[in-house]
């Protein structure tokens, strides 16, 4: 039987669960502090993945949403934002929240605490925090806003 010395033990970084705020302006928090992305488009990329609720999207769709075009130069820029998103989440121990595969990107819903997801689950506290604004800084979020309004009208 081998006894591990302190030097032999591998210290694992605890996994952070992100707090994601979609109502009002989009924000992401780790340990109560807002995450700082190097590029605002990296944050918008994550916002779009949260909006998609775990459904995978490809590079073409992301380029179309983030820049209204899908070109080779935009794909190069997208790779920069994907790397920034990965590093930002890794720095806070939340890398599992971002799911990447070949030309496929998603958010892992189980790794985030999100007001939007709780609203969709009809949690009273989340329903009460919704006041008609959803990711207000992103025009593409208006489609989801319309669906939230219809859902709220039915309750």
mmCIF file of C-alpha atoms in Angstrom:
data_model
loop_
_atom_site.group_PDB
_atom_site.id
_atom_site.type_symbol
_atom_site.label_atom_id
_atom_site.label_comp_id
_atom_site.label_asym_id
_atom_site.label_seq_id
_atom_site.Cartn_x
_atom_site.Cartn_y
_atom_site.Cartn_z
ATOM 1 C CA UNK A 1 0.000 0.000 0.000
ATOM 2 C CA UNK A 2 1.387 3.351 -1.036
ATOM 3 C CA UNK A 3 0.840 6.378 1.158
ATOM 4 C CA UNK A 4 0.589 9.631 -0.746
ATOM 5 C CA UNK A 5 2.710 12.486 0.407
ATOM 6 C CA UNK A 6 1.373 16.021 0.069
ATOM 7 C CA UNK A 7 3.502 16.491 -3.045
ATOM 8 C CA UNK A 8 1.867 13.471 -4.711
ATOM 9 C CA UNK A 9 -1.697 14.658 -4.225
ATOM 10 C CA UNK A 10 -3.217 16.420 -7.182
ATOM 11 C CA UNK A 11 -5.077 19.506 -6.109
ATOM 12 C CA UNK A 12 -8.230 19.826 -8.135
ATOM 13 C CA UNK A 13 -9.734 23.212 -8.756
ATOM 14 C CA UNK A 14 -13.356 23.170 -7.593
ATOM 15 C CA UNK A 15 -15.927 23.542 -10.339
ATOM 16 C CA UNK A 16 -17.632 26.909 -10.201
ATOM 17 C CA UNK A 17 -21.302 27.144 -10.934
ATOM 18 C CA UNK A 18 -21.967 30.282 -12.867
ATOM 19 C CA UNK A 19 -24.809 32.638 -12.074
ATOM 20 C CA UNK A 20 -26.267 33.878 -15.350
ATOM 21 C CA UNK A 21 -28.587 36.880 -15.457
ATOM 22 C CA UNK A 22 -30.653 37.218 -18.628
ATOM 23 C CA UNK A 23 -33.411 39.522 -17.393
ATOM 24 C CA UNK A 24 -32.426 43.125 -18.023
ATOM 25 C CA UNK A 25 -28.893 43.145 -19.399
ATOM 26 C CA UNK A 26 -26.978 39.894 -19.760
ATOM 27 C CA UNK A 27 -24.371 39.280 -17.052
ATOM 28 C CA UNK A 28 -22.354 36.287 -15.896
ATOM 29 C CA UNK A 29 -21.081 35.950 -12.325
ATOM 30 C CA UNK A 30 -18.630 33.602 -10.663
ATOM 31 C CA UNK A 31 -18.263 33.781 -6.891
ATOM 32 C CA UNK A 32 -20.512 36.842 -6.913
ATOM 33 C CA UNK A 33 -18.227 38.817 -9.221
ATOM 34 C CA UNK A 34 -19.007 39.689 -12.848
ATOM 35 C CA UNK A 35 -16.873 37.809 -15.351
ATOM 36 C CA UNK A 36 -14.663 40.026 -17.457
ATOM 37 C CA UNK A 37 -14.245 38.891 -21.037
ATOM 38 C CA UNK A 38 -11.398 40.280 -23.112
ATOM 39 C CA UNK A 39 -13.846 40.969 -25.958
ATOM 40 C CA UNK A 40 -17.495 41.981 -25.740
ATOM 41 C CA UNK A 41 -18.311 39.589 -28.604
ATOM 42 C CA UNK A 42 -17.089 36.696 -26.450
ATOM 43 C CA UNK A 43 -19.687 37.609 -23.857
ATOM 44 C CA UNK A 44 -22.310 37.930 -26.596
ATOM 45 C CA UNK A 45 -21.312 34.498 -27.894
ATOM 46 C CA UNK A 46 -21.960 33.022 -24.452
ATOM 47 C CA UNK A 47 -25.247 34.940 -24.215
ATOM 48 C CA UNK A 48 -26.400 33.415 -27.494
ATOM 49 C CA UNK A 49 -25.510 29.922 -26.292
ATOM 50 C CA UNK A 50 -27.488 30.523 -23.094
ATOM 51 C CA UNK A 51 -30.407 31.759 -25.210
ATOM 52 C CA UNK A 52 -30.288 28.500 -27.207
ATOM 53 C CA UNK A 53 -30.791 26.560 -23.912
ATOM 54 C CA UNK A 54 -28.191 23.867 -24.537
ATOM 55 C CA UNK A 55 -28.952 23.309 -28.217
ATOM 56 C CA UNK A 56 -25.769 23.061 -30.253
ATOM 57 C CA UNK A 57 -24.983 25.718 -32.859
ATOM 58 C CA UNK A 58 -22.336 25.746 -35.573
ATOM 59 C CA UNK A 59 -19.839 28.374 -36.697
ATOM 60 C CA UNK A 60 -22.005 29.539 -39.590
ATOM 61 C CA UNK A 61 -24.941 30.281 -37.300
ATOM 62 C CA UNK A 62 -22.716 32.045 -34.779
ATOM 63 C CA UNK A 63 -21.130 34.236 -37.469
ATOM 64 C CA UNK A 64 -24.569 35.115 -38.820
ATOM 65 C CA UNK A 65 -25.832 36.093 -35.376
ATOM 66 C CA UNK A 66 -22.734 37.971 -34.213
ATOM 67 C CA UNK A 67 -21.930 39.787 -37.476
ATOM 68 C CA UNK A 68 -24.877 39.250 -39.852
ATOM 69 C CA UNK A 69 -22.566 37.402 -42.215
ATOM 70 C CA UNK A 70 -20.737 34.114 -42.568
ATOM 71 C CA UNK A 71 -17.369 34.722 -44.188
ATOM 72 C CA UNK A 72 -13.880 33.290 -43.823
ATOM 73 C CA UNK A 73 -12.636 36.404 -42.002
ATOM 74 C CA UNK A 74 -15.538 36.232 -39.535
ATOM 75 C CA UNK A 75 -14.758 32.571 -38.837
ATOM 76 C CA UNK A 76 -11.203 33.580 -37.921
ATOM 77 C CA UNK A 77 -12.597 36.214 -35.559
ATOM 78 C CA UNK A 78 -15.039 33.695 -34.115
ATOM 79 C CA UNK A 79 -12.157 31.358 -33.213
ATOM 80 C CA UNK A 80 -10.603 34.238 -31.236
ATOM 81 C CA UNK A 81 -13.850 34.729 -29.308
ATOM 82 C CA UNK A 82 -14.269 31.016 -28.686
ATOM 83 C CA UNK A 83 -10.744 30.923 -27.230
ATOM 84 C CA UNK A 84 -11.483 33.980 -25.068
ATOM 85 C CA UNK A 85 -14.701 32.409 -23.780
ATOM 86 C CA UNK A 86 -12.877 29.155 -23.014
ATOM 87 C CA UNK A 87 -10.066 30.920 -21.149
ATOM 88 C CA UNK A 88 -12.423 33.181 -19.197
ATOM 89 C CA UNK A 89 -14.467 30.228 -17.972
ATOM 90 C CA UNK A 90 -11.369 28.130 -17.292
ATOM 91 C CA UNK A 91 -9.896 30.931 -15.152
ATOM 92 C CA UNK A 92 -12.844 30.649 -12.756
ATOM 93 C CA UNK A 93 -13.080 26.853 -12.836
ATOM 94 C CA UNK A 94 -16.240 26.831 -14.957
ATOM 95 C CA UNK A 95 -14.884 25.374 -18.188
ATOM 96 C CA UNK A 96 -17.541 22.632 -18.100
ATOM 97 C CA UNK A 97 -20.217 25.244 -18.821
ATOM 98 C CA UNK A 98 -18.991 25.544 -22.421
ATOM 99 C CA UNK A 99 -19.414 22.444 -24.570
ATOM 100 C CA UNK A 100 -17.272 22.302 -27.704
ATOM 101 C CA UNK A 101 -17.046 19.679 -30.395
ATOM 102 C CA UNK A 102 -16.146 19.815 -34.058
ATOM 103 C CA UNK A 103 -18.150 22.784 -35.424
ATOM 104 C CA UNK A 104 -20.598 22.499 -32.533
ATOM 105 C CA UNK A 105 -20.934 24.756 -29.492
ATOM 106 C CA UNK A 106 -23.404 24.782 -26.607
ATOM 107 C CA UNK A 107 -23.874 25.714 -22.989
ATOM 108 C CA UNK A 108 -24.155 22.952 -20.403
ATOM 109 C CA UNK A 109 -27.384 23.921 -18.659
ATOM 110 C CA UNK A 110 -26.522 21.914 -15.557
ATOM 111 C CA UNK A 111 -23.418 24.061 -15.028
ATOM 112 C CA UNK A 112 -25.233 27.397 -14.784
ATOM 113 C CA UNK A 113 -27.805 28.908 -12.459
ATOM 114 C CA UNK A 114 -29.857 31.010 -14.864
ATOM 115 C CA UNK A 115 -32.908 33.205 -14.226
ATOM 116 C CA UNK A 116 -34.205 32.447 -17.747
ATOM 117 C CA UNK A 117 -34.019 28.675 -17.220
ATOM 118 C CA UNK A 118 -35.710 28.985 -13.827
ATOM 119 C CA UNK A 119 -38.446 31.122 -15.433
ATOM 120 C CA UNK A 120 -39.033 28.411 -18.035
ATOM 121 C CA UNK A 121 -39.391 25.925 -15.166
ATOM 122 C CA UNK A 122 -42.067 28.245 -13.678
ATOM 123 C CA UNK A 123 -40.107 28.879 -10.481
ATOM 124 C CA UNK A 124 -41.994 31.636 -8.672
ATOM 125 C CA UNK A 125 -38.907 33.640 -7.697
ATOM 126 C CA UNK A 126 -37.691 33.745 -11.304
ATOM 127 C CA UNK A 127 -41.129 34.605 -12.677
ATOM 128 C CA UNK A 128 -41.284 37.501 -10.220
ATOM 129 C CA UNK A 129 -37.892 38.875 -11.346
ATOM 130 C CA UNK A 130 -38.952 39.105 -14.985
ATOM 131 C CA UNK A 131 -40.067 42.658 -15.865
ATOM 132 C CA UNK A 132 -40.240 42.598 -19.660
ATOM 133 C CA UNK A 133 -36.525 42.776 -20.443
ATOM 134 C CA UNK A 134 -34.372 39.943 -21.747
ATOM 135 C CA UNK A 135 -30.704 40.395 -22.708
ATOM 136 C CA UNK A 136 -31.589 43.991 -23.545
ATOM 137 C CA UNK A 137 -28.226 44.784 -25.151
ATOM 138 C CA UNK A 138 -28.639 42.183 -27.924
ATOM 139 C CA UNK A 139 -31.120 42.743 -30.765
ATOM 140 C CA UNK A 140 -31.225 39.041 -31.667
ATOM 141 C CA UNK A 141 -32.740 38.348 -28.209
ATOM 142 C CA UNK A 142 -36.009 40.042 -29.199
ATOM 143 C CA UNK A 143 -37.352 36.734 -30.542
ATOM 144 C CA UNK A 144 -36.957 35.132 -27.129
ATOM 145 C CA UNK A 145 -38.376 38.234 -25.454
ATOM 146 C CA UNK A 146 -41.553 37.832 -27.505
ATOM 147 C CA UNK A 147 -41.896 34.215 -26.442
ATOM 148 C CA UNK A 148 -41.338 35.156 -22.778
ATOM 149 C CA UNK A 149 -44.054 37.800 -23.035
ATOM 150 C CA UNK A 150 -46.502 35.269 -24.472
ATOM 151 C CA UNK A 151 -45.583 32.744 -21.768
ATOM 152 C CA UNK A 152 -46.067 35.337 -19.040
ATOM 153 C CA UNK A 153 -49.461 36.360 -20.459
ATOM 154 C CA UNK A 154 -50.626 32.738 -20.151
ATOM 155 C CA UNK A 155 -49.736 32.568 -16.451
#
